[in-house]
Each structure stands twice: as C-alpha cells, then as structure tokens.
Short mmCIF file of C-alpha atoms in Angstrom, two decimals:
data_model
loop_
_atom_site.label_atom_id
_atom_site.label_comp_id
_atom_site.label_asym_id
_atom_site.label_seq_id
_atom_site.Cartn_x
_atom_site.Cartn_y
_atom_site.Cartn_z
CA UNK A 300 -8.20 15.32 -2.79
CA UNK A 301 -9.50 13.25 -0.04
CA UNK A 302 -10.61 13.22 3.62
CA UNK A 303 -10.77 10.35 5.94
CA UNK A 304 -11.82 9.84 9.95
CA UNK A 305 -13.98 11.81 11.71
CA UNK A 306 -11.77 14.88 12.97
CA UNK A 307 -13.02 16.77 9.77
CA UNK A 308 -15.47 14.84 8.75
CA UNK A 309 -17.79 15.87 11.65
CA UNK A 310 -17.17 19.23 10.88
CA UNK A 311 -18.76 18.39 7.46
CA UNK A 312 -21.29 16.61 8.59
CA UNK A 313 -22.90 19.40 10.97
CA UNK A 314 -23.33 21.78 7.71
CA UNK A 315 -26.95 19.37 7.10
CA UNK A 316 -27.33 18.65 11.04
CA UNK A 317 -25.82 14.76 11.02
CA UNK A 318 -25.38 13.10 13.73
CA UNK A 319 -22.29 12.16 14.52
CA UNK A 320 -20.28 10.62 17.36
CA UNK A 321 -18.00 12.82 19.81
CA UNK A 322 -14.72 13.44 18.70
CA UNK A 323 -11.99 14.90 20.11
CA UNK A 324 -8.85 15.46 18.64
CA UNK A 325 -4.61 15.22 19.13
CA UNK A 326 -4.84 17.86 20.97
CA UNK A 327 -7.58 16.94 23.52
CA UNK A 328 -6.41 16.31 27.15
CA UNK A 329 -6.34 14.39 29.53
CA UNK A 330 -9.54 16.05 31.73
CA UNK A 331 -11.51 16.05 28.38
CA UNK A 332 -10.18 12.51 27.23
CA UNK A 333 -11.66 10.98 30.66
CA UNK A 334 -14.89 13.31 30.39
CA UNK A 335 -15.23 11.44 27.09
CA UNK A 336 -15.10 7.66 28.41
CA UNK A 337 -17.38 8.77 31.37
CA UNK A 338 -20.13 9.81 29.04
CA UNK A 339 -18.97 7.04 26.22
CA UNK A 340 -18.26 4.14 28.58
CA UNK A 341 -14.88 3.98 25.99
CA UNK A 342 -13.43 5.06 22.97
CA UNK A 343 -11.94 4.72 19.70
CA UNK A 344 -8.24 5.65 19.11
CA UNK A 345 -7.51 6.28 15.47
CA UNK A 346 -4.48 7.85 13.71
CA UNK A 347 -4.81 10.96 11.45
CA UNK A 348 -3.62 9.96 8.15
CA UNK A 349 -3.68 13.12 5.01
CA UNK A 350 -5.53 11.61 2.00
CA UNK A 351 -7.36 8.54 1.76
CA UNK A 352 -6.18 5.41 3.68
CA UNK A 353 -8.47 2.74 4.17
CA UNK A 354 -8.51 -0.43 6.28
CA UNK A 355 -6.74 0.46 9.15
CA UNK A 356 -8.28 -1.62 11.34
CA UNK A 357 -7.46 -4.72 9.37
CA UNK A 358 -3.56 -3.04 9.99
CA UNK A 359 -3.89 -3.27 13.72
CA UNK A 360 -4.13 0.90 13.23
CA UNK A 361 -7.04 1.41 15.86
CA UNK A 362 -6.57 1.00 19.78
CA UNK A 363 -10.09 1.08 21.80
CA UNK A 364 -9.63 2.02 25.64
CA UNK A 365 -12.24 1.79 28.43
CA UNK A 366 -9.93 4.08 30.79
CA UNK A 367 -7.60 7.11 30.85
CA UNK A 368 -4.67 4.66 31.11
CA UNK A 369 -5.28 2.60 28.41
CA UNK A 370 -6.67 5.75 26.10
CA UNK A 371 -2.99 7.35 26.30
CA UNK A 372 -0.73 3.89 26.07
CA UNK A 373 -3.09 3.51 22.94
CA UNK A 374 -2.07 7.22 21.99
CA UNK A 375 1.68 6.32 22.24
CA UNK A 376 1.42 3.62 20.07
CA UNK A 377 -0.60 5.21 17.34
CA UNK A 378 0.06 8.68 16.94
CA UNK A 379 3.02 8.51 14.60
CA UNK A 380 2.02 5.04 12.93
CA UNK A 381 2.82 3.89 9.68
CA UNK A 382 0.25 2.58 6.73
CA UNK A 383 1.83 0.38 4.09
CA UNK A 384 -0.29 -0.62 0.97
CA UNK A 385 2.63 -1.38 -1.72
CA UNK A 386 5.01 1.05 -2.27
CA UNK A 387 3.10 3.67 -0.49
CA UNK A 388 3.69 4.33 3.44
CA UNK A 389 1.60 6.65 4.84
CA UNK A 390 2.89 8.14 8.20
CA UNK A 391 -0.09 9.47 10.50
CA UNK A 392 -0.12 12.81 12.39
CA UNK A 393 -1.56 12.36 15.30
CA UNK A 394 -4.93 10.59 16.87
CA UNK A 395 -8.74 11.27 17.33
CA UNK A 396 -10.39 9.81 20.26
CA UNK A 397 -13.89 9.00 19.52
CA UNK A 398 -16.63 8.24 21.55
CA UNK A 399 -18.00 4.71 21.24
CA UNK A 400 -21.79 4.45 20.39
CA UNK A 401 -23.91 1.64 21.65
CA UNK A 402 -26.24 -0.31 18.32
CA UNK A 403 -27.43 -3.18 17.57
CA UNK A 404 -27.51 -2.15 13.86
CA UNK A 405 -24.91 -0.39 11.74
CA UNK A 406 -25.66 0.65 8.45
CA UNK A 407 -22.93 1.38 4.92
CA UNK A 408 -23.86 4.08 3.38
CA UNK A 409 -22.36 5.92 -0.14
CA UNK A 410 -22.83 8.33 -2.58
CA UNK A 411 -20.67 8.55 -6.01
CA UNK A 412 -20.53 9.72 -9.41
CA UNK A 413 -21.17 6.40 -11.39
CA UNK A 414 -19.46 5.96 -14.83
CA UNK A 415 -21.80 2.68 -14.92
CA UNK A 416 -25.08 4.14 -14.61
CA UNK A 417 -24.07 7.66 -15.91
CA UNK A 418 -25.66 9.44 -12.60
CA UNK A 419 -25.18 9.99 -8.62
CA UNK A 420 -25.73 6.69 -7.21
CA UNK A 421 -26.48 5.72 -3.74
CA UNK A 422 -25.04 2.03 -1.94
CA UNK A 423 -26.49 1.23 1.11
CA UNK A 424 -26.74 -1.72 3.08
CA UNK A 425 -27.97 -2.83 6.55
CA UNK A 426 -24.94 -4.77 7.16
CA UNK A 427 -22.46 -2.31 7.73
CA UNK A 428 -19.17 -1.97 9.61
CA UNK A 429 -17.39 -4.18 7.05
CA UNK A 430 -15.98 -3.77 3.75
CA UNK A 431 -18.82 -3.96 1.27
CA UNK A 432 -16.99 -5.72 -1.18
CA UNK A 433 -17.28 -9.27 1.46
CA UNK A 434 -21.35 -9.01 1.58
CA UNK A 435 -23.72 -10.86 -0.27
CA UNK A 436 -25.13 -8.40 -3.61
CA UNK A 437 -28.46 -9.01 -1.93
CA UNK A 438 -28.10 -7.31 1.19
CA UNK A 439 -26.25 -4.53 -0.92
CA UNK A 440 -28.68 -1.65 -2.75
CA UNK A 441 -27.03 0.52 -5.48
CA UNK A 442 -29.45 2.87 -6.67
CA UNK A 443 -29.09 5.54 -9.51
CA UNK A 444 -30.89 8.72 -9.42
CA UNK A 445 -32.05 12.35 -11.38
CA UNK A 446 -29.41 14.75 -9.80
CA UNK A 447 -31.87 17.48 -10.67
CA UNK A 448 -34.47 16.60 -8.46
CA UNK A 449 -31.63 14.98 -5.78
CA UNK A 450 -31.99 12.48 -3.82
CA UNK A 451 -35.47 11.51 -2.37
CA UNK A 452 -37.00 9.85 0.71
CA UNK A 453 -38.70 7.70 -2.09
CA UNK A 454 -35.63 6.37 -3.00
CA UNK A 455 -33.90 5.34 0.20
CA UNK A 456 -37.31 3.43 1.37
CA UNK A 457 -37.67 1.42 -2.03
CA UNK A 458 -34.02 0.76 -1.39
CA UNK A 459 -34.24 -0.68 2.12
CA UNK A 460 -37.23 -2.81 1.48
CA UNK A 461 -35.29 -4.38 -1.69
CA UNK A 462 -32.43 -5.52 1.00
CA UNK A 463 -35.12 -6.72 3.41
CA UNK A 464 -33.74 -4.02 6.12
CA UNK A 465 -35.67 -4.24 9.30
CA UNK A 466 -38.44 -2.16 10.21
CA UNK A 467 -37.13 -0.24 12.68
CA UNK A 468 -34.11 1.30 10.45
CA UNK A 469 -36.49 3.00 7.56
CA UNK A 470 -38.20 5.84 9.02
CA UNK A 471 -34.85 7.12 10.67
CA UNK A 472 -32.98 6.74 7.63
CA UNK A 473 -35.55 7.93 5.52
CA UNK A 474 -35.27 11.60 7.61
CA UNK A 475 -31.52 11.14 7.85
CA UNK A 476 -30.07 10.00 4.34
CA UNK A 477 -31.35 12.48 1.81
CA UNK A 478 -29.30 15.43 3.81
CA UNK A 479 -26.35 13.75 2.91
CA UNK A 480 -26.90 14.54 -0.53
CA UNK A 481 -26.61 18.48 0.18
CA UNK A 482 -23.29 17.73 1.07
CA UNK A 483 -22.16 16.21 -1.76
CA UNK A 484 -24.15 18.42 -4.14
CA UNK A 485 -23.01 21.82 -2.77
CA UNK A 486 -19.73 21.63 -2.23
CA UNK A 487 -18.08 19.77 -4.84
CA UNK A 488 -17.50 16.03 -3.92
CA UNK A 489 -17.50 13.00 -6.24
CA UNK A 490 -17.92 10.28 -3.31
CA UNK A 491 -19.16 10.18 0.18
CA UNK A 492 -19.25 7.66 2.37
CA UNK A 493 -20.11 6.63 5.65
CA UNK A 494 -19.36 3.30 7.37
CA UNK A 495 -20.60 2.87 10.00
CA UNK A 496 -24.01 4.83 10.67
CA UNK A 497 -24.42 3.20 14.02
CA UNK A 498 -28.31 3.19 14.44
CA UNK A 499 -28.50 4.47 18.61
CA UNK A 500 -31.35 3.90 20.56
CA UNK A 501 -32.92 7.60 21.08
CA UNK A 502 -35.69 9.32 22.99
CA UNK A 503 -38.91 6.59 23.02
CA UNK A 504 -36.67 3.54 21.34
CA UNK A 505 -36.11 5.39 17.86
CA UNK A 506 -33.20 4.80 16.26
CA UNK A 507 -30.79 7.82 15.76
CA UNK A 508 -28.18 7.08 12.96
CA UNK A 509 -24.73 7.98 14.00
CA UNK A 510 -21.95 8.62 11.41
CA UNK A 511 -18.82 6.90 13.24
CA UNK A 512 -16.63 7.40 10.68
CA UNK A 513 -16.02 9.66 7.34
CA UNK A 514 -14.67 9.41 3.96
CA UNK A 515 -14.96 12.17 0.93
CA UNK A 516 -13.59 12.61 -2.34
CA UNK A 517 -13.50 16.21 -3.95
CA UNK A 518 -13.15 17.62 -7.47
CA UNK A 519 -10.46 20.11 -6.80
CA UNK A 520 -11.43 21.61 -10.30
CA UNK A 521 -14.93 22.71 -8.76
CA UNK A 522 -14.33 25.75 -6.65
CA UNK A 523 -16.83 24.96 -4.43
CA UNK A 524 -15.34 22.89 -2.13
CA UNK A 525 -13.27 25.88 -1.03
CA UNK A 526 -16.56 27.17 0.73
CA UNK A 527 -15.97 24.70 3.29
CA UNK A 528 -12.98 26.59 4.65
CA UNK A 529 -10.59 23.32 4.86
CA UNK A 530 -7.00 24.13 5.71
CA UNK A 531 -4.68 24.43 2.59
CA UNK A 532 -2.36 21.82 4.08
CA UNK A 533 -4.86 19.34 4.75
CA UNK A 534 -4.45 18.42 0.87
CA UNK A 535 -0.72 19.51 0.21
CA UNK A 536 1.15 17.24 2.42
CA UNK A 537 -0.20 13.59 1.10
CA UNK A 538 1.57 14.66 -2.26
CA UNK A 539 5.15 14.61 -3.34
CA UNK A 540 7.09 17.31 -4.68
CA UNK A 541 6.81 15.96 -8.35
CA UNK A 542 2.71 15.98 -7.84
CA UNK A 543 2.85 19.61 -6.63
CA UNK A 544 4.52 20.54 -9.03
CA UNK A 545 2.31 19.29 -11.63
CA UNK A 546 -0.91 20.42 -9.99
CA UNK A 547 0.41 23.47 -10.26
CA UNK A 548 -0.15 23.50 -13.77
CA UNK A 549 -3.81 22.63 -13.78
CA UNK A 550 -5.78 25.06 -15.96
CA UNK A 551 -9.26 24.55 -17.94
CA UNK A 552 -7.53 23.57 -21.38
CA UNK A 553 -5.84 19.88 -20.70
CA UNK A 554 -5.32 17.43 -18.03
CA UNK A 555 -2.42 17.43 -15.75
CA UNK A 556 -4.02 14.39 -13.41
CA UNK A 557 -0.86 12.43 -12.08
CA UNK A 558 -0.35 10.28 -9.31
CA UNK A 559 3.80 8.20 -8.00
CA UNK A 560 2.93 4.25 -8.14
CA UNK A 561 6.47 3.70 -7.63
CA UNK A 562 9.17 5.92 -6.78
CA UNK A 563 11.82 2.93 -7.47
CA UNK A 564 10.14 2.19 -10.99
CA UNK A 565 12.08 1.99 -14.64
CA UNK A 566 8.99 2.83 -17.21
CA UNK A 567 8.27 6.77 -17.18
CA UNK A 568 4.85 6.53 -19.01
CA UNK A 569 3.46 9.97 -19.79
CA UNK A 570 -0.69 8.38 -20.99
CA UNK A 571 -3.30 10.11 -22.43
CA UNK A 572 -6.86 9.50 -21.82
CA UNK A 573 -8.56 7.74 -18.64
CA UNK A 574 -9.11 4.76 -20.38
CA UNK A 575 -5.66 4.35 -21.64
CA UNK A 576 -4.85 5.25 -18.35
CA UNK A 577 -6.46 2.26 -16.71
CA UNK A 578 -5.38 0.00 -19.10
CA UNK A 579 -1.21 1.14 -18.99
CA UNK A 580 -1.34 1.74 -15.34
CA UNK A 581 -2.92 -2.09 -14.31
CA UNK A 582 -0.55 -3.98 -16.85
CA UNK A 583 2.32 -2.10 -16.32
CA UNK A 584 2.67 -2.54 -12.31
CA UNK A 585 5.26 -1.86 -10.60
CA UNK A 586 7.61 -1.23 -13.69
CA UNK A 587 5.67 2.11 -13.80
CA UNK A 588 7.01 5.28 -11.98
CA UNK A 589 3.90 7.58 -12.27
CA UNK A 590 0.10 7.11 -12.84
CA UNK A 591 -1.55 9.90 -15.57
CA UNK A 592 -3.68 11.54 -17.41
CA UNK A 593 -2.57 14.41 -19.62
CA UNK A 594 -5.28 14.84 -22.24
CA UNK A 595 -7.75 17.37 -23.19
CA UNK A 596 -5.95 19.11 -25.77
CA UNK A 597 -3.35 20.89 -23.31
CA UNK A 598 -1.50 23.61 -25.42
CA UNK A 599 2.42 23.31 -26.08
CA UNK A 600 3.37 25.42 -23.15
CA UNK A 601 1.61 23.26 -20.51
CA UNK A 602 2.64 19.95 -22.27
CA UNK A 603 5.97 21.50 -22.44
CA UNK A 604 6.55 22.28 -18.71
CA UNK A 605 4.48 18.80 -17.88
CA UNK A 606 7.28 16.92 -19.85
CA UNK A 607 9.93 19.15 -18.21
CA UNK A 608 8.60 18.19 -14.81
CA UNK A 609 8.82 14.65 -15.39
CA UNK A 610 11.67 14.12 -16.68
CA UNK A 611 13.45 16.26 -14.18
CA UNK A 612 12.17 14.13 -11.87
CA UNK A 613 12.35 11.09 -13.49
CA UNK A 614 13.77 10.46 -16.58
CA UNK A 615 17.45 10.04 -15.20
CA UNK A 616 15.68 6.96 -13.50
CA UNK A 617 13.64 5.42 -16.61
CA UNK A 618 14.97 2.75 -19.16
CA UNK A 619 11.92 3.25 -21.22
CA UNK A 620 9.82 6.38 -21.92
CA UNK A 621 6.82 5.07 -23.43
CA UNK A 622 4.45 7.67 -24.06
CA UNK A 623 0.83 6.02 -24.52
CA UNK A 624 -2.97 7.45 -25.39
CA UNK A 625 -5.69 6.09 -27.27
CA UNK A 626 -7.39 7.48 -30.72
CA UNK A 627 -7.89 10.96 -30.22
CA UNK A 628 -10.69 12.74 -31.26
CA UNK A 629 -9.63 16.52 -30.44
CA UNK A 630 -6.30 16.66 -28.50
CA UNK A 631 -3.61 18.05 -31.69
CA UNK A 632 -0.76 15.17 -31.32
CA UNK A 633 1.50 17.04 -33.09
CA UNK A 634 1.28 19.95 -30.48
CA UNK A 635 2.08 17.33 -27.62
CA UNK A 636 4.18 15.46 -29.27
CA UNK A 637 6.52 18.81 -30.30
CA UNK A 638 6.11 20.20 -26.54
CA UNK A 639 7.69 16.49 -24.86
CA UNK A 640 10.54 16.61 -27.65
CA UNK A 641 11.44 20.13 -27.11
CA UNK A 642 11.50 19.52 -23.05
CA UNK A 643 13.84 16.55 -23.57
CA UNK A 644 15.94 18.06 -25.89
CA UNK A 645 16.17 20.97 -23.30
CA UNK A 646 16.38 18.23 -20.43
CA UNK A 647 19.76 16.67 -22.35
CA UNK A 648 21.23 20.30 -22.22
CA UNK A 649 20.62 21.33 -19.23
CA UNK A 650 21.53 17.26 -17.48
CA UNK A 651 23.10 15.69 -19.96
CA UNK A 652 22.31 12.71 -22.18
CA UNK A 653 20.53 9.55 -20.08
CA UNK A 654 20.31 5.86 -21.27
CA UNK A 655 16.89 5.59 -22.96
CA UNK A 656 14.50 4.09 -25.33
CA UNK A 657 11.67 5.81 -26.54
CA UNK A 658 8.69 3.98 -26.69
CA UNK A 659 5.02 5.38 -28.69
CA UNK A 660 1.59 4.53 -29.34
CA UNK A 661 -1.12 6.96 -30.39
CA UNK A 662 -3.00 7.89 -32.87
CA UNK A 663 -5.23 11.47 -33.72
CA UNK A 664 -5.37 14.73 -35.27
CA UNK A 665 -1.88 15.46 -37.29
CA UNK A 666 -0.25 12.27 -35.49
CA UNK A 667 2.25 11.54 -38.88
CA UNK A 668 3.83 14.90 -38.55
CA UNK A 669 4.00 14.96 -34.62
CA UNK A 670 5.34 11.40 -34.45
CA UNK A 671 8.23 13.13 -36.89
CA UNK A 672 8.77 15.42 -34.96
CA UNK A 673 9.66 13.34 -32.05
CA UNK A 674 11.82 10.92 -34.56
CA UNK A 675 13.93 14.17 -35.46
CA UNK A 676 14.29 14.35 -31.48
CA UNK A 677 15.02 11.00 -31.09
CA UNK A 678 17.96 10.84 -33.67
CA UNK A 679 19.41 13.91 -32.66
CA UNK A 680 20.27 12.73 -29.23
CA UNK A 681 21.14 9.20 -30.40
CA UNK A 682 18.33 7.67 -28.30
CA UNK A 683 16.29 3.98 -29.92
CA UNK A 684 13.05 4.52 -30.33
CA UNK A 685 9.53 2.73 -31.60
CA UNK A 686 6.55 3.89 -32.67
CA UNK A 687 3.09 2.53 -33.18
CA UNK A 688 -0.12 3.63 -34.76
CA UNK A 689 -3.91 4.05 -34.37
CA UNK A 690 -4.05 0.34 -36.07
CA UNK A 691 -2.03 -1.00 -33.13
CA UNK A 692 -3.73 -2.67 -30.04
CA UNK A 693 -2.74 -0.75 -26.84
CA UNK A 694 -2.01 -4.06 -24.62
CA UNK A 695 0.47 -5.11 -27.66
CA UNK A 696 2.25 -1.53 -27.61
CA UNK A 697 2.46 -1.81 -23.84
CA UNK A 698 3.66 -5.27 -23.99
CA UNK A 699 6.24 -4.57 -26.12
CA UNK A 700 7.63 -0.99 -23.97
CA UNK A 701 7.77 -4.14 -21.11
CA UNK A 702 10.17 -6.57 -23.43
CA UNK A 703 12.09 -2.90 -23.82
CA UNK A 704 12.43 -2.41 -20.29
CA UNK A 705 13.07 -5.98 -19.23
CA UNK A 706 15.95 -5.76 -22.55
CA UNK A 707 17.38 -2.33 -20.94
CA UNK A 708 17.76 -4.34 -17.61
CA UNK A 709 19.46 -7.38 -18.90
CA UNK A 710 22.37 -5.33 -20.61
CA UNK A 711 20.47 -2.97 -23.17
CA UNK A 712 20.96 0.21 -20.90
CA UNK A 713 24.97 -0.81 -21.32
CA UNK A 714 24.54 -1.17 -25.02
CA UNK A 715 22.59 2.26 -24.71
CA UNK A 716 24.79 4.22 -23.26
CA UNK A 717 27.89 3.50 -25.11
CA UNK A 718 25.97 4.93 -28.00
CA UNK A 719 25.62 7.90 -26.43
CA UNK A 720 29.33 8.08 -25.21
CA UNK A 721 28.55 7.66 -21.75
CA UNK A 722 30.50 4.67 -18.68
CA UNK A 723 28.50 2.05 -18.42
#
C-alpha cells in the first residue's frame, strides 16, 4: 500500500503543519491553472499513477509549463501516460499541476523501518533532487534512533553537521524534520520520504523547507492508517484480481503477502518466509509468475483457499510448481502441505488435469508426514514430482525447479501430458 506525488501527499503533510508546494489537481481549471503560474512563475505537470512508481522524470513522465498554453498541451500528453519497469505498465489517471518553488538548496529526506539497524532510521542529505543511490556516502546521513522517545532535534543537527550541510539549512530543518516523524508514527507507515524539500527563501532570508514531492509506504495490517480517511480505491486499483483476492484472506494467524512479477511466467512458486522469499524471487526472474510470502503458521482453511486461488489463476499456466520455505521453527508443514494438496486435488476436479511437475523444499515441524501427504497427491493425479529436505541448500533446490522448467519447455510438458492422457 503506497502513495506517490503530491495530490495526497499534501493532504498528509498538513496533519503536522508541512510546508508544501501548491497543488492543484486533474480537475483544476483553466482560471485556477493560470492563477497558479501567475503566483508560481510555472509549474510542474505530473501524472497520477496508484501505488508506487518512481523515476518518472528519468521516463520523460513530467512536462513543466511557464503558460496556460503550454500547461494544457503538457496535460494532453500526460494524463493517460504509461510507466514501464519490466513486465509492469502502469497507466496514470490523470495530472497534478504543481507550483514551482524557487531554492538554491534542496534537501532528501526519509524515514523507514530498518531491518539493518533494527529501529526507525532517518536518511537525509543536502544534495537532494536526485536519486540517493548516485551520491557520494559522505554527503548521505543514515541515522538510527529510540522510537520511544521519537525523533529529536538532537538528532537531525548531529546529522547535518556529519554531511557538512551549510549553515543556513540547520535551524529550519531542525524545526521542520522531527514533525515528520508524527506522521509516520501515528498513522501506520513503514517509509516516508520526501525528495525534494526545496529550502525557499522566507520572511528575513530564512529558509522555509518545501516538500515538492511525496512518497509513503503503509502497513495495511495496522488499522491506523485508516484514520487518515484515504479513499478505498486509492489502494484497490494498482492490484490485480489474483492479489485481491488473496488480500482478502489476510487475518492475524499467517501471511498471505503476494505480489504478479510476471503474468506470462512458467514457475508458480508458492514461498514461505521473507528470506526465502528474497532469495526464490531474485534467482528465479522472470520464470516466476508471483512474488510471496505465506508463512506464519496459517491454518488449513486459509492455506487451503490461498492454494485454490493460485492455482485457479495460475496453475493451468505453470510447468513447475515449486513450493519453497526455509527451516521452520513454528509454521506445522504438514497442515500446509495437506491444505495445497487438497486444493489441487479439488483444482483437477473441478478443471481438469494440467501438465505439471511438482517441485519441494522445506523443512519444520511434522515435515516427513506432510511431504507424504503431498506424494499421495502427487501419484494420484499422475503428476512428477521432487522433494528436498532441511539438509538441502535453498539456491540448489531452486536451481534444480529451473533445470525442471527449462526440461518442461524443451519437450517435458509433451512427455507430461501424455501421462496424464491429455493432446499434446
């Protein structure tokens, strides 16, 4: 659940009094659009996009217009644009016009949930308006700090004098900063960021910072972002059918975290565990379908109607379904495991037998009578199948459901479904 641009973002930022820039949105016209560039001198044209897409300047996905003229021709040609990053396209819903805001300095600014230092962290640097991953580490500041006391003025001066930021950016920053962390704090996020702050010349010569545009991650499993009084669409529509459905299944006991890589894929790989999840997802590419995460002990129901999802979905798709999790520590396997055989037993009822070879590695809690379980399955619908232990290293299990896969596509899937009596 994300939010980009500065249509909502402002919105969020005026709950802790934030400056921000002007903003007006697809619905603006053309009396108030003009109004803006008066007071402005020009502005920024940027597409709405659901979710969170980055970089679209580097696209050629933002128009800046110093008249009415040029404000709508830049309209026109951005306000049902496309954003491709791999397999994804991203079709935007409208435009913002922003109001431009003269600096000399512009500042990054983030907070997130760090696995690294196991606490909110803060990155800020004086050099912002690019992507922070192209600066120099020392003009870049990551700082951890106690979420129980929050974030401090302390900490974002000791910051800014360890980047050598000039003078003339501390004391506004210093008032400025720390309200951001209310934000993030009371309403659920796990990242905020800002980039750029643009720091405006005020009243007297002091620098105002000036969010000019927004980015937010939330946790949609703390309620407390609801509080905020977002519209329910603004998260439903950046997710496919398949997601939906499986987000609708989200309850305390087990994950049900999934995300399409690759709608064209031939690996359906149902993982367990965020690390496993990493691992599977970044070797497999774009042989996977989905990303996920299905662990925390879900009971057989969920895992059940998770597994019934997918392969509805998917499965008819899928040479290989390799289903993949580290050593468990508390998630039953055999409870899993029985849930995904029963839903693709029911799945060859209700569709009808699919070309498929069944790929595991796991280990955990019961996992010799759960990995019979799904070798009863297997056999009884005629389907190949491998399965690996605890004792076997992940990258070799997932190397292996790839020499599957690249088999099934060179003739296997042929071979396959002769066995089970179906045309080539």
């Amino acid at each position: 659940m994300q939010i980009t641009g500065m249509l909502h973002g402002a919105r969020l930022l005026q709950y802790v009094d934030f400056p921000t820039a002007e903003v007006l949105g697809p619905e603006a016209d053309e009396d108030a659009i003009k109004a803006l560039i008066a007071r402005c001198g020009s502005v920024f044209i940027k597409p709405i996009f659901k979710g969170g897409v980055g970089k679209k300047g580097k696209s050629g996905l933002l128009g800046r217009a110093r008249d009415l003229k040029g404000a709508l021709a830049e309209k026109e040609r951005l306000y049902f644009a496309e954003h491709r990053v791999g397999h994804v396209v991203s079709k935007a819903q409208g435009v913002t016009f922003e109001g431009a805001v003269a600096a000399e300095h512009e500042v990054y600014f983030s907070i997130s949930d760090a696995t690294r230092f196991r606490a909110p962290t803060i990155t800020l640097t004086h050099k912002g308006g690019m992507d922070i991953e192209e600066l120099e580490r020392r003009y870049v500041a990551e700082v951890p700090f106690e979420a129980l006391t929050g974030l401090k003025s302390f900490v974002i001066a000791n910051a800014l004098a360890d980047i050598g930021a000039p003078k003339e950016l501390v004391s506004p920053l210093v008032q400025h900063l720390p309200k951001l962390w209310e934000l993030f704090h009371h309403y659920g996020m796990t990242t905020l960021e800002l980039n750029p702050i643009r720091m405006m010349p005020g009243k007297g010569g002091r620098l105002v910072p000036v969010a000019c545009d927004f980015k937010c991650g939330f946790d949609r499993d703390d309620p407390r972002w609801e509080r905020l009084g977002l519209p329910a669409h603004l998260f439903s529509a950046d997710t496919s059918d398949f997601e939906q459905e499986i987000n609708a299944l989200r309850t305390y006991q087990g994950q049900s975290d999934v995300y399409v890589i690759n709608s064209a894929g031939t690996i359906l790989a149902p993982t367990f565990g965020g690390g496993a999840n990493s691992l599977v997802t970044q070797a497999l590419g774009d042989d996977a379908i989905i990303s996920s995460d299905f662990g925390g002990n879900p009971p057989y129901e969920k895992m059940r109607d998770v597994a019934r999802i997918c392969f509805k979905h998917w499965l008819r798709q899928s040479n290989v379904l390799f289903i993949i999790g580290g050593k468990s520590n508390n998630t039953d396997i055999e409870v899993t495991f029985r849930g995904m055989a029963d839903a693709l037993r029911e799945h060859f009822g209700a569709y009808g037998p699919t070309p498929l070879y069944v790929v595991v590695g796991r280990g955990g809690p019961n996992l010799i009578r759960g990995m019979g379980v799904l070798k009863d399955t297997c056999e009884a619908l005629g389907l190949p199948y491998r399965f690996f232990g605890f004792d076997s290293a992940m990258s070799e299990v997932v190397n292996h459901a790839q020499a599957v896969d690249r088999w099934m596509k060179a003739g296997g899937r042929t071979q396959v479904a002769r066995r089970l009596g179906l045309a080539a």
